Amino acid sequence: MDVNKYKYILQNRKGDVFIFIVILVFFILTLSAILIEYFRMESLYQQVEYVLQRGVNASVEYAMLDEYRRDGHARMDSALAEERLYEYLHESMKLDADLSKYIGEEWVYELEIKHINATDIPPRLTLEGALKTRSIFSFLTGDVRLPFRISSVRCYLVRCEQTEGLR
């Protein structure tokens, strides 16, 4: 198309340009809303994953059996580690009994824990589940589940420490 055709379209009095501009603005606003929501959820996911990793690490460290540590062996009380993790979720993350997070009266997210695997030797605590949240935009309906798998391992026998946070 040449410049004269564009001039003709823009100067057209039939209303075609107005409809085209409205459609274009709607498309841009919708795309912007989706991108904003994606980055909001990604940020929320990273924050929750970071705090969960700290909780899993603290639970493993708290449940380490010191009487074995002196001898160079790594052992953990797995029941104590799980108990400490739940305490961390309620006290530090401020989650209610259903593992839901509220700011004021507004629901923000819920942790859906599928599986907690704790082993005594080697001391390992693995937390698997999903972060359930909703969009802040009314036209993006439904719940969004973002899966996570967080693990912490302590092995002092060979003088190593390993932590991993996986999606």
CSV table of N, CA and C in Angstrom, one decimal:
chain,number,residue,atom,x,y,z
A,1,MET,N,0.8,-1.2,0.0
A,1,MET,CA,0.0,0.0,0.0
A,1,MET,C,0.9,1.2,0.0
A,2,ASP,N,0.4,2.2,-0.7
A,2,ASP,CA,1.2,3.5,-0.7
A,2,ASP,C,0.6,4.5,0.3
A,3,VAL,N,1.2,5.6,0.4
A,3,VAL,CA,0.8,6.6,1.4
A,3,VAL,C,-0.6,7.2,1.1
A,4,ASN,N,-0.9,7.3,-0.2
A,4,ASN,CA,-2.3,7.8,-0.5
A,4,ASN,C,-3.4,7.0,0.0
A,5,LYS,N,-3.2,5.6,0.0
A,5,LYS,CA,-4.2,4.7,0.5
A,5,LYS,C,-4.4,4.9,2.0
A,6,TYR,N,-3.3,5.1,2.7
A,6,TYR,CA,-3.4,5.3,4.2
A,6,TYR,C,-4.1,6.6,4.5
A,7,LYS,N,-3.8,7.6,3.7
A,7,LYS,CA,-4.5,8.9,3.9
A,7,LYS,C,-6.0,8.8,3.6
A,8,TYR,N,-6.3,8.0,2.6
A,8,TYR,CA,-7.7,7.8,2.3
A,8,TYR,C,-8.5,7.1,3.4
A,9,ILE,N,-7.8,6.0,4.0
A,9,ILE,CA,-8.4,5.2,5.1
A,9,ILE,C,-8.6,6.1,6.3
A,10,LEU,N,-7.6,6.9,6.6
A,10,LEU,CA,-7.7,7.8,7.8
A,10,LEU,C,-8.7,8.9,7.7
A,11,GLN,N,-8.9,9.4,6.4
A,11,GLN,CA,-9.8,10.5,6.2
A,11,GLN,C,-11.2,10.0,5.9
A,12,ASN,N,-11.4,8.7,5.8
A,12,ASN,CA,-12.7,8.1,5.5
A,12,ASN,C,-13.7,8.4,6.6
A,13,ARG,N,-14.8,8.9,6.3
A,13,ARG,CA,-15.9,9.3,7.2
A,13,ARG,C,-16.9,8.2,7.6
A,14,LYS,N,-16.6,7.0,7.1
A,14,LYS,CA,-17.6,5.9,7.3
A,14,LYS,C,-17.5,5.3,8.7
A,15,GLY,N,-16.4,5.6,9.5
A,15,GLY,CA,-16.2,5.0,10.8
A,15,GLY,C,-15.4,3.8,10.9
A,16,ASP,N,-14.8,3.3,9.8
A,16,ASP,CA,-14.0,2.1,9.8
A,16,ASP,C,-12.8,2.3,10.6
A,17,VAL,N,-12.2,3.5,10.6
A,17,VAL,CA,-10.9,3.7,11.3
A,17,VAL,C,-11.2,3.7,12.8
A,18,PHE,N,-12.3,4.3,13.2
A,18,PHE,CA,-12.7,4.3,14.6
A,18,PHE,C,-12.8,2.8,15.2
A,19,ILE,N,-13.5,2.0,14.4
A,19,ILE,CA,-13.7,0.6,14.8
A,19,ILE,C,-12.3,-0.1,14.9
A,20,PHE,N,-11.5,0.1,13.9
A,20,PHE,CA,-10.1,-0.5,13.9
A,20,PHE,C,-9.3,0.0,15.1
A,21,ILE,N,-9.4,1.3,15.4
A,21,ILE,CA,-8.6,1.8,16.6
A,21,ILE,C,-9.2,1.2,17.9
A,22,VAL,N,-10.5,1.0,18.0
A,22,VAL,CA,-11.1,0.4,19.2
A,22,VAL,C,-10.6,-1.0,19.4
A,23,ILE,N,-10.6,-1.7,18.3
A,23,ILE,CA,-10.2,-3.1,18.3
A,23,ILE,C,-8.7,-3.2,18.7
A,24,LEU,N,-7.9,-2.3,18.1
A,24,LEU,CA,-6.4,-2.3,18.4
A,24,LEU,C,-6.2,-2.0,19.9
A,25,VAL,N,-6.9,-1.0,20.4
A,25,VAL,CA,-6.7,-0.6,21.8
A,25,VAL,C,-7.1,-1.8,22.7
A,26,PHE,N,-8.3,-2.4,22.4
A,26,PHE,CA,-8.7,-3.5,23.2
A,26,PHE,C,-7.7,-4.7,23.2
A,27,PHE,N,-7.1,-5.0,22.0
A,27,PHE,CA,-6.1,-6.0,21.9
A,27,PHE,C,-4.9,-5.6,22.8
A,28,ILE,N,-4.4,-4.4,22.7
A,28,ILE,CA,-3.2,-4.0,23.4
A,28,ILE,C,-3.5,-4.0,24.9
A,29,LEU,N,-4.7,-3.6,25.4
A,29,LEU,CA,-5.0,-3.6,26.8
A,29,LEU,C,-5.1,-5.0,27.3
A,30,THR,N,-5.7,-5.9,26.5
A,30,THR,CA,-5.8,-7.3,26.9
A,30,THR,C,-4.4,-8.0,27.0
A,31,LEU,N,-3.6,-7.7,26.1
A,31,LEU,CA,-2.2,-8.3,26.1
A,31,LEU,C,-1.5,-7.7,27.3
A,32,SER,N,-1.6,-6.4,27.6
A,32,SER,CA,-0.9,-5.8,28.7
A,32,SER,C,-1.4,-6.5,30.0
A,33,ALA,N,-2.7,-6.7,30.2
A,33,ALA,CA,-3.2,-7.3,31.4
A,33,ALA,C,-2.7,-8.7,31.6
A,34,ILE,N,-2.6,-9.5,30.5
A,34,ILE,CA,-2.1,-10.8,30.6
A,34,ILE,C,-0.6,-10.8,31.0
A,35,LEU,N,0.1,-9.9,30.4
A,35,LEU,CA,1.6,-9.8,30.8
A,35,LEU,C,1.8,-9.4,32.2
A,36,ILE,N,1.0,-8.4,32.7
A,36,ILE,CA,1.1,-8.0,34.1
A,36,ILE,C,0.7,-9.1,35.0
A,37,GLU,N,-0.3,-9.8,34.7
A,37,GLU,CA,-0.7,-10.9,35.5
A,37,GLU,C,0.3,-12.1,35.6
A,38,TYR,N,0.9,-12.3,34.4
A,38,TYR,CA,2.0,-13.4,34.4
A,38,TYR,C,3.1,-13.0,35.3
A,39,PHE,N,3.6,-11.8,35.2
A,39,PHE,CA,4.8,-11.4,36.0
A,39,PHE,C,4.4,-11.2,37.5
A,40,ARG,N,3.2,-10.9,37.8
A,40,ARG,CA,2.7,-10.9,39.2
A,40,ARG,C,2.7,-12.3,39.8
A,41,MET,N,2.2,-13.3,39.0
A,41,MET,CA,2.2,-14.6,39.5
A,41,MET,C,3.6,-15.2,39.6
A,42,GLU,N,4.5,-14.9,38.6
A,42,GLU,CA,5.9,-15.3,38.7
A,42,GLU,C,6.6,-14.8,39.9
A,43,SER,N,6.4,-13.5,40.2
A,43,SER,CA,7.0,-12.9,41.4
A,43,SER,C,6.4,-13.5,42.6
A,44,LEU,N,5.2,-13.8,42.7
A,44,LEU,CA,4.6,-14.4,43.9
A,44,LEU,C,5.1,-15.8,44.1
A,45,TYR,N,5.3,-16.6,43.0
A,45,TYR,CA,5.8,-17.9,43.0
A,45,TYR,C,7.2,-17.9,43.5
A,46,GLN,N,8.1,-17.0,43.0
A,46,GLN,CA,9.5,-16.9,43.4
A,46,GLN,C,9.6,-16.6,44.9
A,47,GLN,N,8.7,-15.7,45.4
A,47,GLN,CA,8.8,-15.3,46.8
A,47,GLN,C,8.4,-16.5,47.7
A,48,VAL,N,7.3,-17.2,47.3
A,48,VAL,CA,6.9,-18.3,48.1
A,48,VAL,C,7.9,-19.4,48.1
A,49,GLU,N,8.5,-19.7,46.9
A,49,GLU,CA,9.5,-20.7,46.8
A,49,GLU,C,10.7,-20.4,47.6
A,50,TYR,N,11.1,-19.2,47.7
A,50,TYR,CA,12.3,-18.8,48.5
A,50,TYR,C,12.0,-19.0,50.0
A,51,VAL,N,10.8,-18.6,50.4
A,51,VAL,CA,10.4,-18.7,51.8
A,51,VAL,C,10.3,-20.2,52.2
A,52,LEU,N,9.7,-21.0,51.3
A,52,LEU,CA,9.6,-22.4,51.6
A,52,LEU,C,11.0,-23.1,51.6
A,53,GLN,N,11.9,-22.7,50.8
A,53,GLN,CA,13.3,-23.2,50.8
A,53,GLN,C,13.9,-22.9,52.2
A,54,ARG,N,13.7,-21.7,52.7
A,54,ARG,CA,14.3,-21.3,54.0
A,54,ARG,C,13.6,-22.2,55.1
A,55,GLY,N,12.3,-22.4,55.0
A,55,GLY,CA,11.7,-23.3,56.0
A,55,GLY,C,12.1,-24.7,56.0
A,56,VAL,N,12.3,-25.3,54.8
A,56,VAL,CA,12.8,-26.6,54.7
A,56,VAL,C,14.2,-26.7,55.2
A,57,ASN,N,15.1,-25.8,54.9
A,57,ASN,CA,16.4,-25.8,55.4
A,57,ASN,C,16.5,-25.7,56.9
A,58,ALA,N,15.7,-24.8,57.4
A,58,ALA,CA,15.6,-24.6,58.9
A,58,ALA,C,15.1,-25.8,59.6
A,59,SER,N,14.1,-26.5,59.0
A,59,SER,CA,13.5,-27.7,59.6
A,59,SER,C,14.6,-28.8,59.7
A,60,VAL,N,15.3,-29.0,58.6
A,60,VAL,CA,16.3,-30.0,58.6
A,60,VAL,C,17.4,-29.7,59.6
A,61,GLU,N,17.9,-28.5,59.6
A,61,GLU,CA,18.9,-28.1,60.6
A,61,GLU,C,18.5,-28.2,62.0
A,62,TYR,N,17.2,-27.9,62.3
A,62,TYR,CA,16.7,-28.0,63.6
A,62,TYR,C,16.6,-29.4,64.1
A,63,ALA,N,16.2,-30.3,63.2
A,63,ALA,CA,16.0,-31.7,63.5
A,63,ALA,C,17.2,-32.6,63.5
A,64,MET,N,18.4,-32.0,63.1
A,64,MET,CA,19.6,-32.8,63.1
A,64,MET,C,19.9,-33.3,64.5
A,65,LEU,N,20.3,-34.6,64.6
A,65,LEU,CA,20.7,-35.2,65.9
A,65,LEU,C,22.1,-34.9,66.2
A,66,ASP,N,22.4,-34.1,67.2
A,66,ASP,CA,23.8,-33.6,67.4
A,66,ASP,C,24.7,-34.8,68.0
A,67,GLU,N,24.1,-35.7,68.7
A,67,GLU,CA,24.9,-36.8,69.3
A,67,GLU,C,25.6,-37.6,68.2
A,68,TYR,N,25.0,-37.7,67.0
A,68,TYR,CA,25.6,-38.4,65.9
A,68,TYR,C,26.5,-37.5,65.1
A,69,ARG,N,26.3,-36.2,65.1
A,69,ARG,CA,27.1,-35.2,64.4
A,69,ARG,C,28.6,-35.2,64.9
A,70,ARG,N,28.7,-35.4,66.2
A,70,ARG,CA,30.1,-35.4,66.8
A,70,ARG,C,30.9,-36.5,66.2
A,71,ASP,N,30.3,-37.6,65.9
A,71,ASP,CA,31.0,-38.8,65.4
A,71,ASP,C,31.2,-38.8,63.9
A,72,GLY,N,30.7,-37.7,63.3
A,72,GLY,CA,30.8,-37.6,61.8
A,72,GLY,C,29.7,-38.2,61.0
A,73,HIS,N,28.6,-38.6,61.7
A,73,HIS,CA,27.5,-39.2,61.1
A,73,HIS,C,26.4,-38.2,61.0
A,74,ALA,N,25.6,-38.3,60.0
A,74,ALA,CA,24.5,-37.4,59.8
A,74,ALA,C,23.2,-38.1,59.9
A,75,ARG,N,22.4,-37.7,61.0
A,75,ARG,CA,21.1,-38.3,61.2
A,75,ARG,C,20.2,-37.2,61.6
A,76,MET,N,18.9,-37.5,61.3
A,76,MET,CA,17.9,-36.5,61.6
A,76,MET,C,16.6,-37.1,62.1
A,77,ASP,N,15.9,-36.5,63.0
A,77,ASP,CA,14.7,-36.9,63.5
A,77,ASP,C,13.6,-36.4,62.5
A,78,SER,N,13.2,-37.3,61.6
A,78,SER,CA,12.3,-36.9,60.5
A,78,SER,C,10.9,-36.4,61.0
A,79,ALA,N,10.4,-37.0,62.1
A,79,ALA,CA,9.1,-36.5,62.6
A,79,ALA,C,9.2,-35.1,63.1
A,80,LEU,N,10.3,-34.8,63.8
A,80,LEU,CA,10.6,-33.5,64.3
A,80,LEU,C,10.8,-32.5,63.1
A,81,ALA,N,11.4,-32.9,62.1
A,81,ALA,CA,11.6,-32.0,60.9
A,81,ALA,C,10.2,-31.7,60.3
A,82,GLU,N,9.4,-32.6,60.1
A,82,GLU,CA,8.0,-32.3,59.6
A,82,GLU,C,7.2,-31.4,60.5
A,83,GLU,N,7.3,-31.7,61.8
A,83,GLU,CA,6.6,-30.8,62.8
A,83,GLU,C,7.1,-29.4,62.7
A,84,ARG,N,8.4,-29.3,62.6
A,84,ARG,CA,9.0,-27.9,62.6
A,84,ARG,C,8.7,-27.2,61.3
A,85,LEU,N,8.5,-27.9,60.2
A,85,LEU,CA,8.1,-27.3,58.9
A,85,LEU,C,6.7,-26.8,59.0
A,86,TYR,N,5.8,-27.5,59.6
A,86,TYR,CA,4.4,-27.0,59.8
A,86,TYR,C,4.4,-25.8,60.7
A,87,GLU,N,5.2,-25.8,61.7
A,87,GLU,CA,5.3,-24.6,62.6
A,87,GLU,C,5.8,-23.4,61.8
A,88,TYR,N,6.8,-23.6,61.0
A,88,TYR,CA,7.3,-22.6,60.1
A,88,TYR,C,6.2,-22.0,59.2
A,89,LEU,N,5.5,-22.9,58.6
A,89,LEU,CA,4.4,-22.5,57.7
A,89,LEU,C,3.4,-21.6,58.4
A,90,HIS,N,3.0,-21.9,59.6
A,90,HIS,CA,2.0,-21.2,60.3
A,90,HIS,C,2.6,-19.9,61.0
A,91,GLU,N,3.8,-20.0,61.6
A,91,GLU,CA,4.3,-18.9,62.3
A,91,GLU,C,5.0,-17.9,61.4
A,92,SER,N,5.9,-18.3,60.6
A,92,SER,CA,6.7,-17.4,59.7
A,92,SER,C,6.0,-17.0,58.5
A,93,MET,N,5.3,-17.9,57.8
A,93,MET,CA,4.6,-17.5,56.6
A,93,MET,C,3.2,-17.0,56.9
A,94,LYS,N,2.7,-17.1,58.1
A,94,LYS,CA,1.4,-16.6,58.5
A,94,LYS,C,0.3,-17.3,57.8
A,95,LEU,N,0.4,-18.6,57.6
A,95,LEU,CA,-0.7,-19.3,56.9
A,95,LEU,C,-1.7,-19.8,58.0
A,96,ASP,N,-2.9,-19.9,57.6
A,96,ASP,CA,-3.9,-20.4,58.5
A,96,ASP,C,-3.9,-22.0,58.5
A,97,ALA,N,-4.9,-22.6,59.2
A,97,ALA,CA,-5.0,-24.0,59.3
A,97,ALA,C,-5.1,-24.7,57.9
A,98,ASP,N,-5.7,-24.1,57.0
A,98,ASP,CA,-5.9,-24.6,55.6
A,98,ASP,C,-4.7,-24.3,54.7
A,99,LEU,N,-3.6,-23.7,55.3
A,99,LEU,CA,-2.4,-23.3,54.6
A,99,LEU,C,-2.8,-22.2,53.5
A,100,SER,N,-3.7,-21.4,53.9
A,100,SER,CA,-4.1,-20.2,53.0
A,100,SER,C,-3.5,-19.0,53.6
A,101,LYS,N,-3.1,-18.0,52.7
A,101,LYS,CA,-2.5,-16.8,53.1
A,101,LYS,C,-3.5,-15.7,52.8
A,102,TYR,N,-3.8,-14.8,53.8
A,102,TYR,CA,-4.7,-13.7,53.6
A,102,TYR,C,-3.9,-12.4,54.0
A,103,ILE,N,-4.3,-11.4,53.2
A,103,ILE,CA,-3.8,-10.0,53.6
A,103,ILE,C,-5.1,-9.3,53.9
A,104,GLY,N,-5.2,-9.0,55.2
A,104,GLY,CA,-6.5,-8.4,55.7
A,104,GLY,C,-7.5,-9.5,55.5
A,105,GLU,N,-8.6,-9.2,54.8
A,105,GLU,CA,-9.7,-10.1,54.5
A,105,GLU,C,-9.5,-10.8,53.2
A,106,GLU,N,-8.5,-10.4,52.4
A,106,GLU,CA,-8.4,-10.8,51.0
A,106,GLU,C,-7.5,-12.1,50.9
A,107,TRP,N,-8.0,-13.1,50.3
A,107,TRP,CA,-7.3,-14.3,50.0
A,107,TRP,C,-6.3,-14.1,49.0
A,108,VAL,N,-5.0,-14.5,49.2
A,108,VAL,CA,-3.9,-14.3,48.3
A,108,VAL,C,-3.5,-15.6,47.6
A,109,TYR,N,-3.2,-16.6,48.4
A,109,TYR,CA,-2.9,-17.9,47.8
A,109,TYR,C,-3.1,-19.0,48.9
A,110,GLU,N,-3.0,-20.3,48.4
A,110,GLU,CA,-3.0,-21.4,49.2
A,110,GLU,C,-2.0,-22.4,48.8
A,111,LEU,N,-1.3,-23.0,49.8
A,111,LEU,CA,-0.3,-24.1,49.5
A,111,LEU,C,-1.1,-25.4,49.6
A,112,GLU,N,-0.9,-26.2,48.5
A,112,GLU,CA,-1.5,-27.5,48.4
A,112,GLU,C,-0.3,-28.5,48.5
A,113,ILE,N,-0.1,-29.1,49.7
A,113,ILE,CA,1.0,-30.0,49.9
A,113,ILE,C,0.6,-31.4,49.5
A,114,LYS,N,1.2,-31.9,48.5
A,114,LYS,CA,0.9,-33.3,48.0
A,114,LYS,C,1.7,-34.3,48.9
A,115,HIS,N,2.9,-34.0,49.1
A,115,HIS,CA,3.7,-35.0,49.7
A,115,HIS,C,4.9,-34.4,50.5
A,116,ILE,N,5.2,-34.9,51.7
A,116,ILE,CA,6.4,-34.5,52.4
A,116,ILE,C,7.1,-35.8,52.7
A,117,ASN,N,8.4,-35.9,52.2
A,117,ASN,CA,9.2,-37.1,52.4
A,117,ASN,C,10.4,-36.7,53.2
A,118,ALA,N,10.5,-37.3,54.4
A,118,ALA,CA,11.6,-37.0,55.3
A,118,ALA,C,12.3,-38.4,55.6
A,119,THR,N,13.6,-38.3,55.4
A,119,THR,CA,14.4,-39.5,55.7
A,119,THR,C,15.5,-39.2,56.8
A,120,ASP,N,15.8,-40.2,57.7
A,120,ASP,CA,16.7,-40.0,58.7
A,120,ASP,C,18.2,-40.0,58.2
A,121,ILE,N,18.4,-41.0,57.4
A,121,ILE,CA,19.8,-41.2,56.8
A,121,ILE,C,19.7,-41.3,55.3
A,122,PRO,N,20.2,-40.5,54.5
A,122,PRO,CA,20.8,-39.2,54.9
A,122,PRO,C,19.7,-38.2,55.3
A,123,PRO,N,20.0,-37.2,56.1
A,123,PRO,CA,19.0,-36.2,56.5
A,123,PRO,C,18.5,-35.5,55.3
A,124,ARG,N,17.2,-35.8,54.9
A,124,ARG,CA,16.6,-35.2,53.7
A,124,ARG,C,15.2,-34.9,54.0
A,125,LEU,N,14.8,-33.7,53.6
A,125,LEU,CA,13.3,-33.3,53.7
A,125,LEU,C,12.9,-32.8,52.3
A,126,THR,N,11.9,-33.4,51.7
A,126,THR,CA,11.5,-33.0,50.4
A,126,THR,C,10.0,-32.6,50.5
A,127,LEU,N,9.6,-31.4,50.0
A,127,LEU,CA,8.3,-30.9,50.0
A,127,LEU,C,7.8,-30.8,48.6
A,128,GLU,N,6.7,-31.5,48.3
A,128,GLU,CA,6.1,-31.4,47.0
A,128,GLU,C,4.7,-30.9,47.1
A,129,GLY,N,4.3,-30.0,46.1
A,129,GLY,CA,2.9,-29.5,46.2
A,129,GLY,C,2.7,-28.5,45.1
A,130,ALA,N,1.8,-27.6,45.3
A,130,ALA,CA,1.4,-26.6,44.3
A,130,ALA,C,1.0,-25.3,45.1
A,131,LEU,N,1.3,-24.2,44.5
A,131,LEU,CA,0.8,-22.9,44.9
A,131,LEU,C,-0.5,-22.6,44.2
A,132,LYS,N,-1.6,-22.4,44.9
A,132,LYS,CA,-2.9,-22.1,44.2
A,132,LYS,C,-3.2,-20.7,44.4
A,133,THR,N,-3.5,-20.0,43.3
A,133,THR,CA,-3.8,-18.6,43.4
A,133,THR,C,-4.8,-18.2,42.3
A,134,ARG,N,-5.3,-17.0,42.3
A,134,ARG,CA,-6.3,-16.5,41.3
A,134,ARG,C,-5.8,-15.3,40.7
A,135,SER,N,-6.3,-14.9,39.6
A,135,SER,CA,-5.9,-13.7,38.9
A,135,SER,C,-6.6,-12.5,39.6
A,136,ILE,N,-5.9,-11.4,39.5
A,136,ILE,CA,-6.5,-10.1,40.0
A,136,ILE,C,-7.5,-9.5,39.0
A,137,PHE,N,-7.5,-10.0,37.8
A,137,PHE,CA,-8.4,-9.5,36.8
A,137,PHE,C,-9.6,-10.3,36.7
A,138,SER,N,-10.8,-9.7,36.6
A,138,SER,CA,-12.0,-10.5,36.6
A,138,SER,C,-12.2,-11.3,35.3
A,139,PHE,N,-11.6,-10.9,34.2
A,139,PHE,CA,-11.8,-11.6,32.9
A,139,PHE,C,-10.9,-12.8,32.8
A,140,LEU,N,-9.9,-12.9,33.7
A,140,LEU,CA,-9.1,-14.1,33.7
A,140,LEU,C,-9.5,-15.0,34.9
A,141,THR,N,-10.5,-15.8,34.7
A,141,THR,CA,-11.1,-16.6,35.7
A,141,THR,C,-10.5,-17.9,36.0
A,142,GLY,N,-10.8,-18.5,37.1
A,142,GLY,CA,-10.2,-19.8,37.4
A,142,GLY,C,-9.0,-19.7,38.3
A,143,ASP,N,-8.7,-20.9,38.9
A,143,ASP,CA,-7.5,-21.0,39.8
A,143,ASP,C,-6.3,-21.4,39.0
A,144,VAL,N,-5.2,-20.9,39.4
A,144,VAL,CA,-3.9,-21.3,38.8
A,144,VAL,C,-3.1,-22.0,39.8
A,145,ARG,N,-2.6,-23.2,39.4
A,145,ARG,CA,-1.7,-24.0,40.2
A,145,ARG,C,-0.3,-24.0,39.7
A,146,LEU,N,0.6,-23.6,40.5
A,146,LEU,CA,2.0,-23.6,40.1
A,146,LEU,C,2.8,-24.6,41.0
A,147,PRO,N,3.2,-25.7,40.4
A,147,PRO,CA,3.8,-26.8,41.2
A,147,PRO,C,5.2,-26.4,41.7
A,148,PHE,N,5.6,-27.0,42.8
A,148,PHE,CA,6.9,-26.9,43.3
A,148,PHE,C,7.4,-28.2,44.0
A,149,ARG,N,8.7,-28.3,44.0
A,149,ARG,CA,9.4,-29.4,44.7
A,149,ARG,C,10.6,-28.8,45.3
A,150,ILE,N,10.7,-28.8,46.6
A,150,ILE,CA,11.8,-28.2,47.4
A,150,ILE,C,12.4,-29.3,48.3
A,151,SER,N,13.7,-29.3,48.3
A,151,SER,CA,14.4,-30.3,49.0
A,151,SER,C,15.6,-29.8,49.7
A,152,SER,N,15.9,-30.4,50.9
A,152,SER,CA,17.1,-30.0,51.6
A,152,SER,C,17.8,-31.3,52.1
A,153,VAL,N,19.1,-31.3,51.9
A,153,VAL,CA,19.9,-32.5,52.3
A,153,VAL,C,21.1,-32.0,53.1
A,154,ARG,N,21.4,-32.7,54.2
A,154,ARG,CA,22.6,-32.5,55.0
A,154,ARG,C,23.3,-33.8,55.1
A,155,CYS,N,24.6,-33.8,54.7
A,155,CYS,CA,25.4,-35.0,54.9
A,155,CYS,C,26.8,-34.6,55.4
A,156,TYR,N,26.9,-34.7,56.7
A,156,TYR,CA,28.2,-34.3,57.3
A,156,TYR,C,29.2,-35.3,57.3
A,157,LEU,N,28.8,-36.6,57.0
A,157,LEU,CA,29.8,-37.7,57.0
A,157,LEU,C,30.9,-37.4,55.9
A,158,VAL,N,30.5,-36.9,54.8
A,158,VAL,CA,31.5,-36.6,53.7
A,158,VAL,C,31.7,-35.1,53.6
A,159,ARG,N,31.2,-34.3,54.7
A,159,ARG,CA,31.4,-32.9,54.7
A,159,ARG,C,30.8,-32.2,53.5
A,160,CYS,N,29.6,-32.5,53.2
A,160,CYS,CA,28.9,-31.7,52.1
A,160,CYS,C,27.6,-31.2,52.6
A,161,GLU,N,27.2,-30.2,52.0
A,161,GLU,CA,25.8,-29.6,52.2
A,161,GLU,C,25.2,-29.4,50.8
A,162,GLN,N,24.0,-29.8,50.7
A,162,GLN,CA,23.4,-29.6,49.4
A,162,GLN,C,21.9,-29.2,49.6
A,163,THR,N,21.5,-28.2,48.9
A,163,THR,CA,20.1,-27.8,49.0
A,163,THR,C,19.7,-27.6,47.5
A,164,GLU,N,18.5,-27.9,47.3
A,164,GLU,CA,18.0,-27.7,45.9
A,164,GLU,C,16.6,-27.2,45.9
A,165,GLY,N,16.2,-26.3,45.1
A,165,GLY,CA,14.9,-25.9,44.9
A,165,GLY,C,14.5,-26.1,43.4
A,166,LEU,N,13.6,-26.9,43.2
A,166,LEU,CA,13.2,-27.3,41.9
A,166,LEU,C,11.8,-27.0,41.6
A,167,ARG,N,11.5,-26.7,40.3
A,167,ARG,CA,10.1,-26.4,39.9
A,167,ARG,C,9.5,-27.7,39.4
